[in-house]
Amino acid sequence: MSPISPISPMSPMGPISPMSPPPPIDIEIDAGSGFCFGVTTAIKKAEEELARGGTLYCLGDIVHNGMECDRLRLMGLVTITHDDLKELHDVKVLLRAHGEPPATYELARRNNIEIIDATCPVVLQLQKRIKTQYEGDPKPQTQIAIFGKNGHAEVLGLVGQTDGKAIVIEKFDDVKQLDFTRDIFLYSQTTKSLDEFQRIIDYIRSHVKPGVNFRSFDTICRQVANRMPNIKQFAARHDLILFVCGRKSSNGKVLFNECLNQNPNSHLIEGPAEIAPSWLHGIHSIGICGATSTPKWLMEQCKDALVALDNHQKNIVK
C-alpha cells in the first residue's frame, strides 16, 4: 500500500495558494511641479548671502510656502513687512521674485539699504513694459488694466509702475468696471490662467466703442502656463491626487482647481502631517504635485509619509 499523501485544500478551480499581500500603492511625484525659475533664483540668492554671514532681511515671505520659509529662517533669514522696512537703515534686504514698486527702491535709497534684487526676470520685464506705456502715452484718459489678484505682491509692484492708477481686474466680472469709450491697454499678472485672460480679452473686444484703441499683451509666464495642461494629464491618470502647496499661493489655487476639475479625489495639503489615512482605502495609484512655490523636498517627504502609511495599513490587515 502506498503512503497516504497530505490532503491539500481544494477549491473548484484547484488548490488554494496562500494569500499574497496586496501590492504597494504606486506613488508618482509630478516631474513638472516645484519651484519655477524665479523662485529658485531668489532662494539661491538668499542662501548665498546667508552663507557670507551677517543679517539678511527679506521683504515679505520669500515664497508662499511656510515650510520652506521656516527652513530659511533657521538659516538666518529675517522676514519683514513694508512698515518694518521704513525703520531699517544700513542693512541688506532681499526683494523676492514677485518684484516691488518704485517706492520701495526709493525708500531703500533714503535709508541706505543695500538691495539684493531677486525679482524674477519675467516680472521685471513686465514692470518695464507697463512703466514705458504709462509714461509714454500722451493721453491721460488711457486705461491700463492688469488681470491679477488685488493685494498680491506682484500686482502691487505692477500697479506701482503707474503711480497707483492701473485698474486691477481680479475676476471676470471686474472687467465691467472699464470705460469702453476710452483706450484700454491690458496686461496680466505672470501666474494667471491663460483661458481666463482670453475670456477677458474677448469681452473687451466685443464691448469697446468704434474708434477706441484696445491692445492686450500676453504677459503670462510660459513656464507657469505650460503646467496647466501637464497637470491636467497628471491628475487624470491617478486614483488620488495630493496637491502640496502653501494656502497663500495664488498660483497654487489655480493649479489645484485644475486638478480638482480632472480628478474630484484631489486634496490640497501643506505637508505630510495633513495626509488622512482614510484617503488610501481602495487606492492603487497616487499622484503628488504642487505649485511653483512648492519645494521638491516637501513633495518627497509626502511620498515617504504615504509609503510608511501604506505599509502600516497592510501590516494591520495581516
mmCIF file of C-alpha atoms in Angstrom:
data_model
loop_
_atom_site.group_PDB
_atom_site.id
_atom_site.type_symbol
_atom_site.label_atom_id
_atom_site.label_comp_id
_atom_site.label_asym_id
_atom_site.label_seq_id
_atom_site.Cartn_x
_atom_site.Cartn_y
_atom_site.Cartn_z
ATOM 1 C CA MET A 1 0.000 0.000 0.000
ATOM 2 C CA SER A 2 1.353 3.401 -0.957
ATOM 3 C CA PRO A 3 1.757 6.051 1.749
ATOM 4 C CA ILE A 4 -1.112 8.488 2.188
ATOM 5 C CA SER A 5 -0.276 11.985 0.921
ATOM 6 C CA PRO A 6 -1.300 15.069 2.885
ATOM 7 C CA ILE A 7 -4.574 16.466 1.605
ATOM 8 C CA SER A 8 -4.248 19.964 0.144
ATOM 9 C CA PRO A 9 -7.189 22.326 0.488
ATOM 10 C CA MET A 10 -9.143 22.473 -2.738
ATOM 11 C CA SER A 11 -11.368 24.951 -4.481
ATOM 12 C CA PRO A 12 -13.446 24.415 -7.613
ATOM 13 C CA MET A 13 -10.531 25.936 -9.527
ATOM 14 C CA GLY A 14 -7.836 23.797 -7.881
ATOM 15 C CA PRO A 15 -5.539 24.095 -4.847
ATOM 16 C CA ILE A 16 -5.796 27.275 -2.796
ATOM 17 C CA SER A 17 -2.469 29.097 -2.591
ATOM 18 C CA PRO A 18 -1.536 31.109 0.481
ATOM 19 C CA MET A 19 -2.953 34.677 0.258
ATOM 20 C CA SER A 20 -0.346 37.066 -1.132
ATOM 21 C CA PRO A 21 -0.137 40.549 0.349
ATOM 22 C CA PRO A 22 -1.648 43.350 -1.752
ATOM 23 C CA PRO A 23 0.890 45.196 -3.891
ATOM 24 C CA PRO A 24 2.167 48.565 -2.645
ATOM 25 C CA ILE A 25 0.374 51.666 -3.837
ATOM 26 C CA ASP A 26 2.041 53.241 -6.849
ATOM 27 C CA ILE A 27 3.151 56.792 -5.912
ATOM 28 C CA GLU A 28 4.388 59.284 -8.508
ATOM 29 C CA ILE A 29 5.748 62.797 -7.997
ATOM 30 C CA ASP A 30 4.976 65.102 -10.904
ATOM 31 C CA ALA A 31 8.271 65.937 -12.628
ATOM 32 C CA GLY A 32 6.903 69.311 -13.761
ATOM 33 C CA SER A 33 5.945 70.534 -10.292
ATOM 34 C CA GLY A 34 8.141 72.502 -7.942
ATOM 35 C CA PHE A 35 9.872 75.856 -7.889
ATOM 36 C CA CYS A 36 9.782 77.953 -11.028
ATOM 37 C CA PHE A 37 12.947 79.660 -12.279
ATOM 38 C CA GLY A 38 12.199 82.915 -10.456
ATOM 39 C CA VAL A 39 11.653 81.300 -7.064
ATOM 40 C CA THR A 40 14.691 79.033 -7.477
ATOM 41 C CA THR A 41 16.874 82.073 -8.214
ATOM 42 C CA ALA A 42 15.522 84.040 -5.238
ATOM 43 C CA ILE A 43 16.180 81.184 -2.812
ATOM 44 C CA LYS A 44 19.661 80.621 -4.227
ATOM 45 C CA LYS A 45 20.487 84.321 -3.739
ATOM 46 C CA ALA A 46 19.204 84.159 -0.160
ATOM 47 C CA GLU A 47 21.309 81.070 0.606
ATOM 48 C CA GLU A 48 24.427 82.640 -0.906
ATOM 49 C CA GLU A 49 24.020 85.832 1.135
ATOM 50 C CA LEU A 50 23.312 83.906 4.343
ATOM 51 C CA ALA A 51 26.449 81.819 3.777
ATOM 52 C CA ARG A 52 28.513 85.038 3.858
ATOM 53 C CA GLY A 53 27.313 85.757 7.385
ATOM 54 C CA GLY A 54 25.594 88.815 8.770
ATOM 55 C CA THR A 55 21.888 89.576 8.872
ATOM 56 C CA LEU A 56 19.763 89.341 5.743
ATOM 57 C CA TYR A 57 16.210 90.648 5.694
ATOM 58 C CA CYS A 58 13.559 89.591 3.190
ATOM 59 C CA LEU A 59 10.664 91.890 2.327
ATOM 60 C CA GLY A 60 7.697 89.554 2.704
ATOM 61 C CA ASP A 61 7.714 85.746 2.593
ATOM 62 C CA ILE A 62 10.347 84.717 0.070
ATOM 63 C CA VAL A 63 7.928 82.075 -1.207
ATOM 64 C CA HIS A 64 4.315 81.234 -0.387
ATOM 65 C CA ASN A 65 5.259 78.062 1.413
ATOM 66 C CA GLY A 66 5.503 78.076 5.201
ATOM 67 C CA MET A 67 7.816 75.085 5.492
ATOM 68 C CA GLU A 68 10.376 76.498 3.053
ATOM 69 C CA CYS A 69 10.196 79.860 4.832
ATOM 70 C CA ASP A 70 10.863 78.067 8.128
ATOM 71 C CA ARG A 71 13.898 76.314 6.615
ATOM 72 C CA LEU A 72 15.414 79.624 5.539
ATOM 73 C CA ARG A 73 14.501 81.280 8.838
ATOM 74 C CA LEU A 74 16.569 78.653 10.623
ATOM 75 C CA MET A 75 19.463 79.607 8.337
ATOM 76 C CA GLY A 76 19.115 83.216 9.480
ATOM 77 C CA LEU A 77 16.718 84.882 7.020
ATOM 78 C CA VAL A 78 14.549 87.525 8.741
ATOM 79 C CA THR A 79 11.193 88.241 7.100
ATOM 80 C CA ILE A 80 9.966 91.836 7.420
ATOM 81 C CA THR A 81 6.984 93.934 6.343
ATOM 82 C CA HIS A 82 6.958 97.238 4.483
ATOM 83 C CA ASP A 83 6.355 99.002 7.796
ATOM 84 C CA ASP A 84 9.481 97.328 9.207
ATOM 85 C CA LEU A 85 11.457 98.489 6.184
ATOM 86 C CA LYS A 86 10.746 102.133 7.000
ATOM 87 C CA GLU A 87 12.564 101.732 10.325
ATOM 88 C CA LEU A 88 15.651 99.956 8.977
ATOM 89 C CA HIS A 89 18.910 101.659 7.999
ATOM 90 C CA ASP A 90 22.295 100.426 6.724
ATOM 91 C CA VAL A 91 21.199 96.781 6.252
ATOM 92 C CA LYS A 92 20.797 94.241 3.446
ATOM 93 C CA VAL A 93 17.280 93.492 2.200
ATOM 94 C CA LEU A 94 16.357 90.855 -0.355
ATOM 95 C CA LEU A 95 13.491 91.578 -2.729
ATOM 96 C CA ARG A 96 11.734 88.340 -3.638
ATOM 97 C CA ALA A 97 10.748 87.143 -7.129
ATOM 98 C CA HIS A 98 7.371 88.950 -7.064
ATOM 99 C CA GLY A 99 9.023 92.356 -7.500
ATOM 100 C CA GLU A 100 8.396 95.714 -5.858
ATOM 101 C CA PRO A 101 7.058 99.153 -6.869
ATOM 102 C CA PRO A 102 9.441 102.099 -7.421
ATOM 103 C CA ALA A 103 8.586 103.499 -3.969
ATOM 104 C CA THR A 104 10.361 100.583 -2.297
ATOM 105 C CA TYR A 105 13.613 101.299 -4.136
ATOM 106 C CA GLU A 106 13.342 104.982 -3.255
ATOM 107 C CA LEU A 107 12.852 104.176 0.434
ATOM 108 C CA ALA A 108 15.870 101.857 0.363
ATOM 109 C CA ARG A 109 17.964 104.619 -1.188
ATOM 110 C CA ARG A 110 16.961 107.104 1.520
ATOM 111 C CA ASN A 111 17.676 104.612 4.333
ATOM 112 C CA ASN A 112 20.992 103.466 2.853
ATOM 113 C CA ILE A 113 19.669 99.909 2.468
ATOM 114 C CA GLU A 114 21.554 97.554 0.170
ATOM 115 C CA ILE A 115 19.046 95.810 -2.082
ATOM 116 C CA ILE A 116 19.609 92.173 -3.089
ATOM 117 C CA ASP A 117 17.231 92.163 -6.026
ATOM 118 C CA ALA A 118 15.779 88.737 -6.771
ATOM 119 C CA THR A 119 12.885 89.997 -8.886
ATOM 120 C CA CYS A 120 12.009 87.364 -11.496
ATOM 121 C CA PRO A 121 13.249 88.471 -14.963
ATOM 122 C CA VAL A 122 9.780 87.844 -16.405
ATOM 123 C CA VAL A 123 8.208 90.122 -13.779
ATOM 124 C CA LEU A 124 10.935 92.732 -14.232
ATOM 125 C CA GLN A 125 10.313 92.859 -17.979
ATOM 126 C CA LEU A 126 6.580 93.249 -17.371
ATOM 127 C CA GLN A 127 7.189 96.116 -14.949
ATOM 128 C CA LYS A 128 9.281 97.908 -17.574
ATOM 129 C CA ARG A 129 6.616 97.448 -20.264
ATOM 130 C CA ILE A 130 3.883 98.889 -18.067
ATOM 131 C CA LYS A 131 6.077 101.783 -16.925
ATOM 132 C CA THR A 132 7.014 102.613 -20.529
ATOM 133 C CA GLN A 133 3.362 102.525 -21.589
ATOM 134 C CA TYR A 134 2.268 104.699 -18.678
ATOM 135 C CA GLU A 135 4.993 107.315 -19.065
ATOM 136 C CA GLY A 136 4.938 107.380 -22.856
ATOM 137 C CA ASP A 137 1.184 107.675 -23.510
ATOM 138 C CA PRO A 138 0.188 111.328 -24.042
ATOM 139 C CA LYS A 139 -3.499 110.579 -23.411
ATOM 140 C CA PRO A 140 -4.382 110.992 -19.736
ATOM 141 C CA GLN A 141 -7.662 109.131 -20.290
ATOM 142 C CA THR A 142 -5.940 105.895 -21.383
ATOM 143 C CA GLN A 143 -6.729 102.966 -19.068
ATOM 144 C CA ILE A 144 -4.017 100.496 -18.085
ATOM 145 C CA ALA A 145 -5.665 97.336 -16.790
ATOM 146 C CA ILE A 146 -3.970 94.412 -15.065
ATOM 147 C CA PHE A 147 -5.567 90.991 -14.754
ATOM 148 C CA GLY A 148 -4.358 89.866 -11.336
ATOM 149 C CA LYS A 149 -5.098 89.379 -7.671
ATOM 150 C CA ASN A 150 -5.709 92.546 -5.655
ATOM 151 C CA GLY A 151 -3.078 92.948 -2.970
ATOM 152 C CA HIS A 152 -0.750 90.291 -4.414
ATOM 153 C CA ALA A 153 2.899 91.328 -4.168
ATOM 154 C CA GLU A 154 3.495 91.109 -7.915
ATOM 155 C CA VAL A 155 0.363 93.113 -8.704
ATOM 156 C CA LEU A 156 1.310 95.808 -6.192
ATOM 157 C CA GLY A 157 4.644 96.118 -7.974
ATOM 158 C CA LEU A 158 2.935 96.398 -11.365
ATOM 159 C CA VAL A 159 0.367 98.957 -10.232
ATOM 160 C CA GLY A 160 3.233 100.935 -8.683
ATOM 161 C CA GLN A 161 4.664 101.499 -12.164
ATOM 162 C CA THR A 162 1.586 103.647 -12.916
ATOM 163 C CA ASP A 163 1.603 105.730 -9.716
ATOM 164 C CA GLY A 164 -1.270 103.568 -8.497
ATOM 165 C CA LYS A 165 -3.551 104.408 -11.438
ATOM 166 C CA ALA A 166 -3.785 100.981 -13.103
ATOM 167 C CA ILE A 167 -7.119 99.167 -12.843
ATOM 168 C CA VAL A 168 -6.901 95.666 -11.364
ATOM 169 C CA ILE A 169 -9.242 93.037 -12.794
ATOM 170 C CA GLU A 170 -9.278 90.253 -10.220
ATOM 171 C CA LYS A 171 -12.150 88.192 -11.631
ATOM 172 C CA PHE A 172 -14.068 88.178 -14.877
ATOM 173 C CA ASP A 173 -16.938 90.371 -13.669
ATOM 174 C CA ASP A 174 -14.448 93.123 -12.765
ATOM 175 C CA VAL A 175 -13.886 93.791 -16.468
ATOM 176 C CA LYS A 176 -17.236 95.600 -16.488
ATOM 177 C CA GLN A 177 -15.721 98.473 -14.459
ATOM 178 C CA LEU A 178 -13.714 99.576 -17.511
ATOM 179 C CA ASP A 179 -14.854 102.537 -19.572
ATOM 180 C CA PHE A 180 -15.313 101.134 -23.079
ATOM 181 C CA THR A 181 -15.310 104.604 -24.628
ATOM 182 C CA ARG A 182 -11.628 105.103 -23.651
ATOM 183 C CA ASP A 183 -8.433 103.394 -24.839
ATOM 184 C CA ILE A 184 -7.511 100.231 -22.914
ATOM 185 C CA PHE A 185 -4.137 98.512 -22.562
ATOM 186 C CA LEU A 186 -4.484 95.135 -20.854
ATOM 187 C CA TYR A 187 -1.690 93.173 -19.133
ATOM 188 C CA SER A 188 -1.706 90.136 -16.857
ATOM 189 C CA GLN A 189 -0.024 89.020 -13.674
ATOM 190 C CA THR A 190 2.531 86.408 -14.768
ATOM 191 C CA THR A 191 0.901 83.462 -12.973
ATOM 192 C CA LYS A 192 -2.724 83.847 -14.072
ATOM 193 C CA SER A 193 -4.824 81.484 -16.188
ATOM 194 C CA LEU A 194 -4.458 81.866 -19.958
ATOM 195 C CA ASP A 195 -8.062 80.776 -20.530
ATOM 196 C CA GLU A 196 -9.457 83.377 -18.135
ATOM 197 C CA PHE A 197 -7.238 86.056 -19.663
ATOM 198 C CA GLN A 198 -8.528 85.216 -23.130
ATOM 199 C CA ARG A 199 -12.114 85.370 -21.875
ATOM 200 C CA ILE A 200 -11.493 88.922 -20.598
ATOM 201 C CA ILE A 201 -9.894 89.912 -23.909
ATOM 202 C CA ASP A 202 -12.898 88.602 -25.862
ATOM 203 C CA TYR A 203 -15.312 90.526 -23.642
ATOM 204 C CA ILE A 204 -13.439 93.817 -24.060
ATOM 205 C CA ARG A 205 -13.200 93.359 -27.830
ATOM 206 C CA SER A 206 -16.945 92.850 -28.064
ATOM 207 C CA HIS A 207 -17.744 95.936 -25.942
ATOM 208 C CA VAL A 208 -15.278 98.677 -26.936
ATOM 209 C CA LYS A 209 -16.812 101.514 -28.924
ATOM 210 C CA PRO A 210 -15.762 102.212 -32.522
ATOM 211 C CA GLY A 211 -12.504 104.126 -32.715
ATOM 212 C CA VAL A 212 -11.295 103.011 -29.263
ATOM 213 C CA ASN A 213 -7.761 101.621 -29.190
ATOM 214 C CA PHE A 214 -7.681 98.310 -27.320
ATOM 215 C CA ARG A 215 -4.477 96.288 -27.043
ATOM 216 C CA SER A 216 -3.790 93.212 -24.933
ATOM 217 C CA PHE A 217 -0.370 91.845 -24.013
ATOM 218 C CA ASP A 218 0.062 88.186 -23.142
ATOM 219 C CA THR A 219 2.444 88.571 -20.206
ATOM 220 C CA ILE A 220 1.725 85.223 -18.563
ATOM 221 C CA CYS A 221 4.867 83.221 -17.801
ATOM 222 C CA ARG A 222 5.003 80.220 -20.131
ATOM 223 C CA GLN A 223 6.883 78.118 -17.575
ATOM 224 C CA VAL A 224 3.836 78.533 -15.346
ATOM 225 C CA ALA A 225 1.184 78.429 -18.076
ATOM 226 C CA ASN A 226 2.522 75.179 -19.531
ATOM 227 C CA ARG A 227 1.972 73.484 -16.189
ATOM 228 C CA MET A 228 -1.777 73.733 -16.681
ATOM 229 C CA PRO A 229 -2.160 71.152 -19.488
ATOM 230 C CA ASN A 230 0.536 68.958 -17.942
ATOM 231 C CA ILE A 231 -1.104 68.890 -14.530
ATOM 232 C CA LYS A 232 -4.479 68.043 -16.094
ATOM 233 C CA GLN A 233 -2.987 64.915 -17.660
ATOM 234 C CA PHE A 234 -1.173 64.041 -14.444
ATOM 235 C CA ALA A 235 -4.323 64.355 -12.307
ATOM 236 C CA ALA A 236 -6.373 62.233 -14.701
ATOM 237 C CA ARG A 237 -4.104 59.193 -14.538
ATOM 238 C CA HIS A 238 -4.155 58.646 -10.753
ATOM 239 C CA ASP A 239 -6.800 57.456 -8.285
ATOM 240 C CA LEU A 240 -5.823 60.082 -5.722
ATOM 241 C CA ILE A 241 -4.078 63.452 -6.094
ATOM 242 C CA LEU A 242 -2.239 65.218 -3.287
ATOM 243 C CA PHE A 243 -1.526 68.817 -4.250
ATOM 244 C CA VAL A 244 1.196 70.117 -1.929
ATOM 245 C CA CYS A 245 1.083 73.867 -1.587
ATOM 246 C CA GLY A 246 1.015 76.778 0.826
ATOM 247 C CA ARG A 247 -2.524 78.119 1.149
ATOM 248 C CA LYS A 248 -1.303 81.655 0.388
ATOM 249 C CA SER A 249 -0.162 80.664 -3.095
ATOM 250 C CA SER A 250 -2.217 82.287 -5.847
ATOM 251 C CA ASN A 251 -0.650 80.053 -8.487
ATOM 252 C CA GLY A 252 -1.325 77.028 -6.282
ATOM 253 C CA LYS A 253 -5.048 77.733 -6.083
ATOM 254 C CA VAL A 254 -5.301 77.907 -9.869
ATOM 255 C CA LEU A 255 -3.382 74.658 -10.409
ATOM 256 C CA PHE A 256 -5.218 72.822 -7.628
ATOM 257 C CA ASN A 257 -8.585 73.760 -9.145
ATOM 258 C CA GLU A 258 -7.419 72.219 -12.427
ATOM 259 C CA CYS A 259 -6.545 69.025 -10.562
ATOM 260 C CA LEU A 260 -9.953 69.042 -8.907
ATOM 261 C CA ASN A 261 -11.717 69.504 -12.254
ATOM 262 C CA GLN A 262 -9.902 66.490 -13.676
ATOM 263 C CA ASN A 263 -9.961 64.339 -10.550
ATOM 264 C CA PRO A 264 -12.544 65.003 -7.795
ATOM 265 C CA ASN A 265 -10.428 62.856 -5.463
ATOM 266 C CA SER A 266 -7.849 65.635 -5.072
ATOM 267 C CA HIS A 267 -6.729 67.172 -1.790
ATOM 268 C CA LEU A 268 -4.705 70.316 -1.110
ATOM 269 C CA ILE A 269 -2.224 69.821 1.742
ATOM 270 C CA GLU A 270 0.613 71.935 3.109
ATOM 271 C CA GLY A 271 2.686 68.966 4.263
ATOM 272 C CA PRO A 272 2.713 65.263 5.211
ATOM 273 C CA ALA A 273 1.033 65.885 8.583
ATOM 274 C CA GLU A 274 -2.241 66.662 6.777
ATOM 275 C CA ILE A 275 -2.483 63.301 4.993
ATOM 276 C CA ALA A 276 -5.563 61.392 6.189
ATOM 277 C CA PRO A 277 -5.161 57.567 6.354
ATOM 278 C CA SER A 278 -8.735 57.117 5.095
ATOM 279 C CA TRP A 279 -7.759 58.626 1.726
ATOM 280 C CA LEU A 280 -5.742 55.479 0.920
ATOM 281 C CA HIS A 281 -8.626 52.996 1.190
ATOM 282 C CA GLY A 282 -9.155 51.262 -2.149
ATOM 283 C CA ILE A 283 -6.475 53.373 -3.829
ATOM 284 C CA HIS A 284 -3.983 51.863 -6.292
ATOM 285 C CA SER A 285 -2.132 54.955 -7.512
ATOM 286 C CA ILE A 286 -1.373 58.360 -6.002
ATOM 287 C CA GLY A 287 -0.041 61.433 -7.755
ATOM 288 C CA ILE A 288 1.839 64.122 -5.814
ATOM 289 C CA CYS A 289 2.147 67.546 -7.423
ATOM 290 C CA GLY A 290 2.455 71.176 -6.387
ATOM 291 C CA ALA A 291 2.717 74.858 -7.219
ATOM 292 C CA THR A 292 5.611 76.980 -8.418
ATOM 293 C CA SER A 293 6.213 77.714 -4.724
ATOM 294 C CA THR A 294 6.379 74.054 -3.633
ATOM 295 C CA PRO A 295 9.866 72.668 -2.893
ATOM 296 C CA LYS A 296 10.762 69.225 -4.234
ATOM 297 C CA TRP A 297 11.969 68.124 -0.796
ATOM 298 C CA LEU A 298 8.482 68.686 0.617
ATOM 299 C CA MET A 299 6.852 66.525 -2.053
ATOM 300 C CA GLU A 300 9.448 63.829 -1.303
ATOM 301 C CA GLN A 301 8.515 63.996 2.400
ATOM 302 C CA CYS A 302 4.865 63.485 1.465
ATOM 303 C CA LYS A 303 5.809 60.438 -0.620
ATOM 304 C CA ASP A 304 7.796 58.960 2.287
ATOM 305 C CA ALA A 305 4.830 59.516 4.604
ATOM 306 C CA LEU A 306 2.492 57.762 2.152
ATOM 307 C CA VAL A 307 4.821 54.767 1.826
ATOM 308 C CA ALA A 308 5.032 54.448 5.627
ATOM 309 C CA LEU A 309 1.257 54.778 5.972
ATOM 310 C CA ASP A 310 0.600 52.216 3.238
ATOM 311 C CA ASN A 311 2.989 49.714 4.879
ATOM 312 C CA HIS A 312 1.405 50.300 8.296
ATOM 313 C CA GLN A 313 -2.108 49.657 6.986
ATOM 314 C CA LYS A 314 -1.016 46.450 5.222
ATOM 315 C CA ASN A 315 0.646 45.187 8.405
ATOM 316 C CA ILE A 316 -2.592 45.750 10.335
ATOM 317 C CA VAL A 317 -4.502 43.703 7.726
ATOM 318 C CA LYS A 318 -2.036 40.826 8.170
#
